Short mmCIF file of C-alpha atoms in Angstrom, two decimals:
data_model
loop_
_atom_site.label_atom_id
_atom_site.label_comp_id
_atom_site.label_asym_id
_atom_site.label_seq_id
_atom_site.Cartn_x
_atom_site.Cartn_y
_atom_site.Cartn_z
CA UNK A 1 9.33 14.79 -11.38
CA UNK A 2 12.00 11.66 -10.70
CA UNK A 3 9.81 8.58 -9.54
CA UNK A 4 10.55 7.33 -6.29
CA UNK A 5 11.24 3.68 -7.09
CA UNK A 6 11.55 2.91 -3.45
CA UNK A 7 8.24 3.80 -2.70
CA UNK A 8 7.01 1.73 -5.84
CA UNK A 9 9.29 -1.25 -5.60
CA UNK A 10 7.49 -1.61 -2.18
CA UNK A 11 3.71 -0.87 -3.39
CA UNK A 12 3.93 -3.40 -5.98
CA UNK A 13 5.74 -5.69 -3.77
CA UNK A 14 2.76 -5.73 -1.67
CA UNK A 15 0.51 -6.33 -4.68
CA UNK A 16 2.89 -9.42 -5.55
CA UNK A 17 2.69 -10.54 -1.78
CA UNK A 18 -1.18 -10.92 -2.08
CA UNK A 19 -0.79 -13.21 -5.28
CA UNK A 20 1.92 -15.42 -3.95
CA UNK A 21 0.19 -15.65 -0.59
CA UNK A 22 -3.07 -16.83 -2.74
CA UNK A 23 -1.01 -19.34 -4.14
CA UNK A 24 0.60 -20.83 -0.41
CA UNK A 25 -3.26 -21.20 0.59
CA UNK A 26 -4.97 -22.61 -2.88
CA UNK A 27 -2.27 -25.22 -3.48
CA UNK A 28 -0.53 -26.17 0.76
CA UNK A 29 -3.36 -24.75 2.90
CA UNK A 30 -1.37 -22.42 4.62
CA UNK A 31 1.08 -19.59 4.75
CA UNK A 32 3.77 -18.35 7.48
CA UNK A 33 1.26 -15.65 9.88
CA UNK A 34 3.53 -12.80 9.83
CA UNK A 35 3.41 -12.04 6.12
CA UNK A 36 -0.28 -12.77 5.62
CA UNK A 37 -0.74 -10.24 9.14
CA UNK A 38 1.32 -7.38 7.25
CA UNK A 39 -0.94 -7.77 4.21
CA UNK A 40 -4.29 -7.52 6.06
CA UNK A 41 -2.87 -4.86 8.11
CA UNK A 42 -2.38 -2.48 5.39
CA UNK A 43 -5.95 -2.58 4.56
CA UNK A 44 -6.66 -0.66 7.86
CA UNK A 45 -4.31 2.36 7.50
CA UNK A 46 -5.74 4.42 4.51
CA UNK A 47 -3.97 7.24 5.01
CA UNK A 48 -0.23 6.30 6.14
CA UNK A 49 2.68 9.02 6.38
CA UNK A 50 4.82 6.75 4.47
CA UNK A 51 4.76 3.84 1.96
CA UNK A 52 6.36 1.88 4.10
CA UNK A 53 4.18 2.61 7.31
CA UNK A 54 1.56 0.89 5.33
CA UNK A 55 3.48 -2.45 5.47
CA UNK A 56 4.83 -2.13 9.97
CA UNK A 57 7.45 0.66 8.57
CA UNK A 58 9.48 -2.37 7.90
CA UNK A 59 10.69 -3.89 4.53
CA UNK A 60 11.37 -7.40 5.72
CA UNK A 61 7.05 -7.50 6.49
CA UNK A 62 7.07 -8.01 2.52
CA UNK A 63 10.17 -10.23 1.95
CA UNK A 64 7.92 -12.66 0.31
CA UNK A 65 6.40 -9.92 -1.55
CA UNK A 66 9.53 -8.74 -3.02
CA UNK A 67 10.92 -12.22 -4.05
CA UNK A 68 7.48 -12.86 -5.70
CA UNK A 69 7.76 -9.74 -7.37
CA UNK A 70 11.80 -10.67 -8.79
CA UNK A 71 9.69 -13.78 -10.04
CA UNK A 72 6.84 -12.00 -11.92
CA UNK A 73 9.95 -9.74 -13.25
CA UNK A 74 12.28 -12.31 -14.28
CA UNK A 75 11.77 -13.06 -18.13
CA UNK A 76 14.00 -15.92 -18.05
CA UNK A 77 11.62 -17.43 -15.42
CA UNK A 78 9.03 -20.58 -17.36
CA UNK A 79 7.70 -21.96 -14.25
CA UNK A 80 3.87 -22.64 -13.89
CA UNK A 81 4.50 -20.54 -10.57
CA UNK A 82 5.81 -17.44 -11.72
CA UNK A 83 2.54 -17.44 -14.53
CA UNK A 84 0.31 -17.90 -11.98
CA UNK A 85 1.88 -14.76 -9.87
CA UNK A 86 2.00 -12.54 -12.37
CA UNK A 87 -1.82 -13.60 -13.65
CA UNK A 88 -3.09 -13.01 -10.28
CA UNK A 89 -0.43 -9.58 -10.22
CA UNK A 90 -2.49 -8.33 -13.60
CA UNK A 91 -5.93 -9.63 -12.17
CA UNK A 92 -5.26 -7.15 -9.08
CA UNK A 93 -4.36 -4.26 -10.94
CA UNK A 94 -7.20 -4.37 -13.04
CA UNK A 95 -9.41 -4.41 -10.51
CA UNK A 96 -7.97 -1.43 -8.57
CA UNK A 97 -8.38 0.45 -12.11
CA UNK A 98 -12.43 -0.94 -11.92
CA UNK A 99 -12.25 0.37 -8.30
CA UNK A 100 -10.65 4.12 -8.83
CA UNK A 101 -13.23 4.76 -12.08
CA UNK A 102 -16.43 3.70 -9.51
CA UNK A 103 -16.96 6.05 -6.93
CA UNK A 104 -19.78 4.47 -5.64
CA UNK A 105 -17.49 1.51 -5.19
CA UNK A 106 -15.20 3.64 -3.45
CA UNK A 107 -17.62 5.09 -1.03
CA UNK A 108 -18.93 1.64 0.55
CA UNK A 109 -15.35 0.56 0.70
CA UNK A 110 -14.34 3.59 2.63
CA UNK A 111 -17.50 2.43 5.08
CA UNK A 112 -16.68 -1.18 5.39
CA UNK A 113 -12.98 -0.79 6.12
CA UNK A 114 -13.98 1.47 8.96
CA UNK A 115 -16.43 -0.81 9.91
CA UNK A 116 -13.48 -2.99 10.39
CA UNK A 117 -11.58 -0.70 13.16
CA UNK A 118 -14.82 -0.86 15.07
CA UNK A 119 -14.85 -4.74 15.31
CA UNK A 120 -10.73 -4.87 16.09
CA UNK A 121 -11.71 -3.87 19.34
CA UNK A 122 -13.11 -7.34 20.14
CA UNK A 123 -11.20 -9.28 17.78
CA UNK A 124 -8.10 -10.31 16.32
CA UNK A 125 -6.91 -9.05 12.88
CA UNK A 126 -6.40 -12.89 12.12
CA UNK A 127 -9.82 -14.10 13.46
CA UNK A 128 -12.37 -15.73 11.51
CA UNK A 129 -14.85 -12.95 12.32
CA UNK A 130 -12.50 -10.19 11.05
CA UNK A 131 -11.25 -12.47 7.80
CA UNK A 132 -14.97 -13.52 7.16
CA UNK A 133 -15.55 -9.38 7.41
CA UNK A 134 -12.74 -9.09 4.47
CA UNK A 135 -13.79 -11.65 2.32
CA UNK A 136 -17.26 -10.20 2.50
CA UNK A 137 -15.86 -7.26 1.18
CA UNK A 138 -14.44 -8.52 -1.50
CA UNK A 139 -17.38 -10.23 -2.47
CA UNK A 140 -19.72 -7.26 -2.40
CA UNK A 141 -18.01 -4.28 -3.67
CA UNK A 142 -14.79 -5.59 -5.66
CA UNK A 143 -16.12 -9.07 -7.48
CA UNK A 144 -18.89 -7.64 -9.04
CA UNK A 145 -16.56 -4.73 -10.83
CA UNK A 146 -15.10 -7.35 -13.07
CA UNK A 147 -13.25 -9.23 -14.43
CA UNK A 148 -12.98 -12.00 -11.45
CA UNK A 149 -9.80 -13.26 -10.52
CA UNK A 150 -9.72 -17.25 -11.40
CA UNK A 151 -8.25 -18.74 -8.67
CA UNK A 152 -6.54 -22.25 -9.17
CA UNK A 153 -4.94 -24.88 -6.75
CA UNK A 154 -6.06 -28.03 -5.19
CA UNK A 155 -9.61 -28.92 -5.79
CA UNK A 156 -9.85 -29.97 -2.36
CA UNK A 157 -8.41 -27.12 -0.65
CA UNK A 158 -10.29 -24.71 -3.01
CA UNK A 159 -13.93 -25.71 -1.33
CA UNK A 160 -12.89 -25.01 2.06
CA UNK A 161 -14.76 -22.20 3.44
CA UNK A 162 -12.39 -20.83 5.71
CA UNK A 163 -9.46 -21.14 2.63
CA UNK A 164 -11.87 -18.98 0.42
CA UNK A 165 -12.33 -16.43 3.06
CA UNK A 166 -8.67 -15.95 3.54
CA UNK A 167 -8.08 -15.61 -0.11
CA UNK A 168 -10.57 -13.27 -0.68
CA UNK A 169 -9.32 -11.33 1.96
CA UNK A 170 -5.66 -11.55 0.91
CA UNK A 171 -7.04 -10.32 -2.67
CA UNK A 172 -8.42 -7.28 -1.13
CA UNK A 173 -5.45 -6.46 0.76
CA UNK A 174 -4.02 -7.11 -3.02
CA UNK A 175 -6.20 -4.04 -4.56
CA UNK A 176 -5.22 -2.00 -1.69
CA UNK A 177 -1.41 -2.37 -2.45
CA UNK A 178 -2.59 -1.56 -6.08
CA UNK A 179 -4.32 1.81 -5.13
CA UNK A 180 -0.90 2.68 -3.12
CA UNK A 181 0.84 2.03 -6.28
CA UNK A 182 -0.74 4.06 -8.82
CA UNK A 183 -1.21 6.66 -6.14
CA UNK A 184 2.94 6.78 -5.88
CA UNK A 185 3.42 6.66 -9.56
CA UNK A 186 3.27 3.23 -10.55
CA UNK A 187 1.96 2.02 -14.14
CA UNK A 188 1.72 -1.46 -16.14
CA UNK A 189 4.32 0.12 -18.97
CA UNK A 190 6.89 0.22 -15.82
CA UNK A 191 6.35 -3.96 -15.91
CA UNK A 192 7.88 -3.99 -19.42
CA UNK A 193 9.88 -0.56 -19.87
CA UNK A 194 11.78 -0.36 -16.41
CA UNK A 195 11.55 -4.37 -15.02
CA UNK A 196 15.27 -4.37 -14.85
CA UNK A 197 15.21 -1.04 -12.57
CA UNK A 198 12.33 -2.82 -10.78
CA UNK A 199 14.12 -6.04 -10.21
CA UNK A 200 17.08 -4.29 -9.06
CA UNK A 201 15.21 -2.23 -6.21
CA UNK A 202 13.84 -5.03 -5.18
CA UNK A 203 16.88 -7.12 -5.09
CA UNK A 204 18.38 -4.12 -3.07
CA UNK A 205 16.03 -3.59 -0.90
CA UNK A 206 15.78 -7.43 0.43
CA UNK A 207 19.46 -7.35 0.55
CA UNK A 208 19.54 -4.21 3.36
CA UNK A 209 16.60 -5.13 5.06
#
């Protein structure tokens, strides 16, 4: 069956917008609210009539996502950036593979995240209360799977409680751009094998949207 590299281009696009929206909050504290809102947002819709419902039903909600992901495809690329992107890119996918081979994991996940719709009818998705609710999350069902993502970026920045929530959060939203991948036919050989055909959707895609 032909792949649909739209619909992967975009799931691993959102796995690369997690990483690079890590790095925006671990080394300058912040990151623009509409990208960081599409990420968290896709957590909540688990099962979407589209790819691209998952992410608004709009391409341009992961324009940062898709210019991370040219980064973490472009060989020619030496920067301490794009290493970081594509360590946190691996870190994500291996964790989603953790995930999918625990189904105990799976089940309390499944509980939490609707735990979640319940409390977005008092707050909002960017709140502390529902972050903190994320990052918990992460902490309970996806860290202790293994191996933990090492986070770097300003030592400073890094012990801020409200920083770690947020990036734990933003990982989780990572591993559930991850499951949407391998669920529309992605794989790790497609990184090395078909990076030029990725790279090229990608470019495509940012170019009509």
């Amino acid at each position: 069956m032909a792949r649909n590299y739209f619909d992967i281009t975009l799931a691993l696009a959102g796995i690369c917008q997690s990483a690079r929206l890590v790095q925006l909050l671990t080394h300058q504290r912040q990151c623009d609210e509409q990208p960081l809102r599409a990420s968290l947002q896709s957590l909540l819709d688990l099962n979407p009539p589209s790819v691209c419902a998952v992410y608004g039903d709009n391409p341009t909600h992961l324009r940062i996502g898709l210019e991370a992901l040219q980064a973490v495809l472009n060989a020619s690329s030496r920067e301490r950036i794009s290493a970081e992107l594509t360590r946190y890119t691996l870190g994500l996918m291996v964790l989603e593979r953790k995930l999918n081979g625990n189904y105990g994991a799976q089940e309390a996940l499944s509980r939490r995240i609707n735990a979640l719709h319940r409390q977005l009818g008092h707050f909002d998705l960017l709140s502390d209360t529902l972050i903190s609710a994320m990052a918990s999350i992460y902490v309970d069902i996806i860290s202790p799977l293994g191996p933990r993502i090492q986070v770097t970026g300003a030592s400073a920045i890094l012990q801020n409680t409200q920083i770690q929530a947020k990036v734990r959060a933003v990982l989780l939203a990572g591993i559930r751009s991850a499951a949407l991948w391998q669920q529309v036919g992605g794989g790790r050989l497609q990184l090395m094998f078909d990076s030029n055909r990725l790279f090229k959707e990608a470019k495509q895609i940012l170019t009509y949207s």
